[in-house]
Tab-separated table of C-alpha atoms in Angstrom:
chain	number	residue	atom	x	y	z
R	1	ALA	CA	0.000	0.000	0.000
R	2	ASN	CA	2.785	2.405	0.903
R	3	LYS	CA	4.534	1.755	-2.439
R	4	LYS	CA	1.343	2.524	-4.319
R	5	ARG	CA	0.735	5.658	-2.242
R	6	ALA	CA	4.259	6.809	-3.152
R	7	ILE	CA	3.506	6.219	-6.834
R	8	VAL	CA	0.324	8.313	-6.503
R	9	GLU	CA	2.314	11.126	-4.899
R	10	ASN	CA	4.814	10.961	-7.750
R	11	LEU	CA	1.951	11.159	-10.254
R	12	LYS	CA	0.580	14.251	-8.488
R	13	ALA	CA	4.033	15.850	-8.591
R	14	LEU	CA	4.336	14.978	-12.280
R	15	ALA	CA	0.996	16.635	-13.057
R	16	GLU	CA	2.018	19.769	-11.143
R	17	THR	CA	5.438	19.986	-12.805
R	18	ALA	CA	3.917	19.410	-16.238
R	19	ASN	CA	1.332	22.148	-15.739
R	20	GLN	CA	4.106	24.584	-14.851
R	21	GLY	CA	5.518	24.021	-18.332
R	22	ASN	CA	8.819	22.648	-17.075
R	23	MET	CA	8.723	19.422	-19.100
R	24	THR	CA	8.409	18.396	-22.709
R	25	ILE	CA	5.396	16.324	-23.711
R	26	LYS	CA	7.693	13.354	-24.379
R	27	ALA	CA	9.238	13.596	-20.925
R	28	VAL	CA	5.757	13.653	-19.347
R	29	PHE	CA	4.710	10.581	-21.342
R	30	ASP	CA	7.885	8.710	-20.458
R	31	GLN	CA	7.559	9.423	-16.747
R	32	LEU	CA	3.839	8.609	-16.733
R	33	HIS	CA	4.452	5.242	-18.401
R	34	GLU	CA	7.247	4.463	-15.964
R	35	LEU	CA	5.014	5.186	-12.940
R	36	GLN	CA	2.182	3.128	-14.430
R	37	GLU	CA	4.609	0.249	-14.920
R	38	GLN	CA	5.702	0.560	-11.288
R	39	TRP	CA	2.052	0.501	-10.199
R	40	ARG	CA	1.413	-2.705	-12.084
R	41	ASN	CA	4.546	-4.325	-10.699
R	42	VAL	CA	3.590	-3.640	-7.083
R	43	GLY	CA	0.785	-6.164	-7.271
R	44	MET	CA	-2.671	-6.316	-5.735
R	45	LEU	CA	-3.657	-4.519	-2.523
R	46	ALA	CA	-5.818	-5.691	0.312
R	47	ALA	CA	-9.471	-5.170	-0.444
R	48	SER	CA	-9.693	-2.506	2.256
R	49	ASP	CA	-7.046	-0.350	0.565
R	50	ASN	CA	-7.629	-1.222	-3.070
R	51	ARG	CA	-10.570	1.045	-3.859
R	52	ALA	CA	-9.423	4.201	-2.060
R	53	ILE	CA	-5.851	4.111	-3.317
R	54	GLY	CA	-7.006	2.948	-6.760
R	55	ASP	CA	-9.385	5.903	-7.095
R	56	THR	CA	-6.614	8.298	-6.077
R	57	TYR	CA	-4.273	6.677	-8.595
R	58	ARG	CA	-6.764	7.012	-11.449
R	59	TYR	CA	-7.480	10.632	-10.505
R	60	ALA	CA	-3.746	11.447	-10.563
R	61	CYS	CA	-3.343	9.740	-13.942
R	62	ASP	CA	-6.294	11.707	-15.299
R	63	LYS	CA	-4.666	14.977	-14.224
R	64	VAL	CA	-1.532	14.080	-16.192
R	65	TYR	CA	-3.609	13.086	-19.226
R	66	GLU	CA	-5.524	16.350	-18.884
R	67	TYR	CA	-2.274	18.293	-19.183
R	68	ILE	CA	-1.251	16.220	-22.189
R	69	GLN	CA	-4.576	16.937	-23.910
R	70	ILE	CA	-4.361	20.672	-23.193
R	71	ASP	CA	-0.791	20.729	-24.464
R	72	LYS	CA	-1.874	18.885	-27.606
R	73	GLU	CA	-4.687	21.364	-28.251
R	74	LEU	CA	-2.348	24.324	-27.736
R	75	ARG	CA	0.200	22.839	-30.139
R	76	GLU	CA	-2.480	22.179	-32.743
R	77	LEU	CA	-3.716	25.760	-32.395
R	78	ASN	CA	-0.146	27.027	-32.771
R	79	PHE	CA	0.387	24.816	-35.815
R	80	LYS	CA	-2.807	26.224	-37.352
R	81	LYS	CA	-1.710	29.835	-36.805
R	82	ASN	CA	1.734	29.108	-38.225
R	83	LEU	CA	0.176	27.415	-41.254
R	84	GLU	CA	-1.971	30.468	-41.963
R	85	LEU	CA	1.107	32.681	-41.753
R	86	LYS	CA	3.031	30.405	-44.115
R	87	LYS	CA	0.111	30.472	-46.568
R	88	GLU	CA	0.250	34.280	-46.543
R	89	LEU	CA	3.994	34.136	-47.262
R	90	CYS	CA	3.274	31.756	-50.159
R	91	ASP	CA	0.668	34.165	-51.554
R	92	LYS	CA	3.163	37.027	-51.429
R	93	ALA	CA	5.918	34.918	-52.994
R	94	GLU	CA	3.633	33.869	-55.855
R	95	LYS	CA	2.741	37.499	-56.559
R	96	LEU	CA	6.443	38.329	-56.865
R	97	ILE	CA	6.682	35.949	-59.834
R	98	LEU	CA	4.708	38.535	-61.827
R	99	GLU	CA	6.432	41.620	-60.350
R	100	PRO	CA	7.726	43.678	-63.325
R	101	SER	CA	10.831	44.877	-61.466
R	102	ILE	CA	13.442	42.144	-61.026
R	103	ARG	CA	15.106	44.113	-58.222
R	104	ILE	CA	11.841	44.454	-56.279
R	105	ALA	CA	11.073	40.757	-56.832
R	106	ILE	CA	14.475	39.588	-55.571
R	107	ASP	CA	14.512	41.939	-52.580
R	108	GLY	CA	10.969	40.812	-51.797
R	109	ILE	CA	11.679	37.088	-51.949
R	110	LYS	CA	14.758	37.477	-49.747
R	111	GLN	CA	12.641	39.264	-47.138
R	112	LEU	CA	9.979	36.540	-47.323
R	113	GLN	CA	12.627	33.853	-46.864
R	114	GLU	CA	13.746	35.546	-43.653
R	115	GLU	CA	10.130	35.756	-42.460
R	116	TRP	CA	9.654	32.071	-43.293
R	117	LYS	CA	12.515	31.140	-40.969
R	118	GLU	CA	10.721	32.948	-38.121
R	119	SER	CA	7.204	31.686	-38.916
R	120	GLY	CA	7.268	28.646	-36.629
R	121	ALA	CA	6.478	24.968	-37.051
R	122	VAL	CA	3.392	23.364	-38.618
R	123	SER	CA	2.034	19.846	-38.342
R	124	ARG	CA	4.184	17.095	-39.807
R	125	GLU	CA	1.669	16.245	-42.534
R	126	MET	CA	1.533	19.874	-43.758
R	127	ASN	CA	5.199	20.739	-43.390
R	128	GLU	CA	6.439	19.381	-46.722
R	129	VAL	CA	3.352	20.496	-48.665
R	130	ILE	CA	3.526	24.139	-47.602
R	131	TRP	CA	7.324	24.253	-47.952
R	132	GLU	CA	7.174	22.906	-51.518
R	133	ARG	CA	4.632	25.593	-52.425
R	134	PHE	CA	6.850	28.364	-51.058
R	135	LYS	CA	10.028	26.911	-52.575
R	136	LYS	CA	8.384	26.603	-56.003
R	137	ALA	CA	7.485	30.317	-55.982
R	138	ALA	CA	10.958	31.335	-54.766
R	139	ASP	CA	12.620	29.179	-57.431
R	140	GLN	CA	10.549	30.866	-60.135
R	141	VAL	CA	11.587	34.316	-58.920
R	142	TYR	CA	15.265	33.329	-58.957
R	143	ALA	CA	14.782	31.743	-62.389
R	144	ARG	CA	13.623	35.152	-63.642
R	145	LEU	CA	16.785	36.705	-62.193
R	146	LYS	CA	18.947	34.094	-63.904
R	147	GLU	CA	17.197	34.699	-67.216
R	148	TYR	CA	17.576	38.464	-66.807
R	149	VAL	CA	21.301	38.172	-66.038
R	150	GLU	CA	21.857	35.905	-69.029
R	151	THR	CA	19.932	38.261	-71.317
R	152	LEU	CA	21.836	41.253	-69.957
R	153	LYS	CA	25.176	39.493	-70.487
R	154	SER	CA	24.194	38.632	-74.054
R	155	LYS	CA	23.253	42.278	-74.689
R	156	HIS	CA	26.511	43.495	-73.125
R	157	ASP	CA	28.503	41.118	-75.330
R	158	GLU	CA	26.595	42.316	-78.381
R	159	ASN	CA	27.248	45.966	-77.494
R	160	LYS	CA	30.931	45.218	-76.932
R	161	GLU	CA	31.250	43.667	-80.388
R	162	GLY	CA	29.464	46.658	-81.892
R	163	LYS	CA	31.800	49.109	-80.162
R	164	LEU	CA	34.900	47.171	-81.153
R	165	ASN	CA	33.663	47.354	-84.731
R	166	LEU	CA	33.217	51.148	-84.458
R	167	ILE	CA	36.733	51.470	-82.999
R	168	GLN	CA	38.084	49.485	-85.948
R	169	GLN	CA	36.206	51.735	-88.406
R	170	LEU	CA	37.595	54.810	-86.644
R	171	GLU	CA	41.121	53.397	-86.767
R	172	THR	CA	40.755	52.808	-90.511
R	173	LEU	CA	39.207	56.231	-91.066
R	174	THR	CA	41.978	58.085	-89.205
R	175	ALA	CA	44.889	55.984	-90.469
R	176	THR	CA	45.634	58.601	-93.144
R	177	LEU	CA	45.023	62.238	-92.261
R	178	PRO	CA	43.391	64.600	-94.827
R	179	ASP	CA	45.419	67.179	-96.741
R	180	ASN	CA	42.700	69.746	-97.493
R	181	ASN	CA	39.747	71.436	-95.821
R	182	GLY	CA	37.124	69.456	-97.740
R	183	ALA	CA	38.616	66.155	-96.723
R	184	TRP	CA	38.876	67.329	-93.120
R	185	GLN	CA	35.198	68.296	-93.160
R	186	LYS	CA	34.215	64.929	-94.604
R	187	MET	CA	36.271	63.040	-92.015
R	188	THR	CA	34.759	65.103	-89.190
R	189	GLU	CA	31.246	64.254	-90.392
R	190	GLU	CA	32.091	60.550	-90.612
R	191	ILE	CA	33.572	60.587	-87.119
R	192	GLU	CA	30.437	62.256	-85.749
R	193	THR	CA	28.340	59.589	-87.471
R	194	LEU	CA	30.400	56.900	-85.746
R	195	LEU	CA	29.954	58.723	-82.416
R	196	ALA	CA	26.188	58.789	-82.915
R	197	SER	CA	26.234	55.035	-83.608
R	198	TRP	CA	28.343	54.546	-80.468
R	199	LYS	CA	25.771	56.332	-78.304
R	200	GLN	CA	22.945	54.252	-79.728
R	201	LEU	CA	24.616	50.964	-78.850
R	202	GLY	CA	24.212	51.221	-75.081
R	203	PHE	CA	26.545	49.795	-72.445
R	204	ALA	CA	28.858	46.828	-72.565
R	205	ALA	CA	29.787	45.030	-69.316
R	206	LYS	CA	30.951	47.428	-66.601
R	207	LYS	CA	34.519	46.065	-66.674
R	208	ASP	CA	34.778	46.853	-70.437
R	209	ASN	CA	33.003	50.199	-70.723
R	210	GLU	CA	35.826	52.529	-69.714
R	211	GLU	CA	38.485	50.770	-71.791
R	212	LEU	CA	36.296	50.754	-74.907
R	213	TRP	CA	35.401	54.423	-74.531
R	214	ASN	CA	39.005	55.456	-73.932
R	215	SER	CA	40.042	53.685	-77.138
R	216	PHE	CA	37.304	55.350	-79.192
R	217	LYS	CA	37.740	58.791	-77.596
R	218	GLY	CA	41.533	58.637	-77.999
R	219	LEU	CA	41.229	58.084	-81.762
R	220	ARG	CA	38.567	60.786	-82.057
R	221	ASP	CA	40.633	63.300	-80.039
R	222	ARG	CA	43.709	62.566	-82.144
């Protein structure tokens, strides 16, 4: 009887500790199962003690189970709130796929990724589903960036080739200097035509722009 009374007291202490939030749900389960195993191993009580101590034991177990149920409901509520937040982040990420400005889209998706990290856990069955939805939208935004960069590089390369061609034309044009005013006037007009074509081409890659312009300008100044 004394062993079973001690088990009941331990169950009461477990319920109190659990309700104070000092234990994980797994730790509560493990300790509860251990105490129940101890109860079974003690054996039967005398009839005079069996009912009273048994009722106390069942009441103490119920208090532990009550905590577990409350904890479960709170976790489910938290999972639900987190899921709603993650759905909102997915909605925002999907809208960024159609954002005209690449810079705004990329800055936006980076911000959403940071918010996702802070959005909390969801239920196990929803975790992969909602993550795949968000990841799909983010991947599409970054795919737009990749396409934009590749297109920009192609345009830069095209502009570089065009400017190298203009430099070559200018080198050919200025290889022999004129010997009369009419020829000077004609050369000046042709150089200005090349300059106009240069301005229409747009930029090459940043690392090439200054060198290309210095080459063209040097020939023109000469």
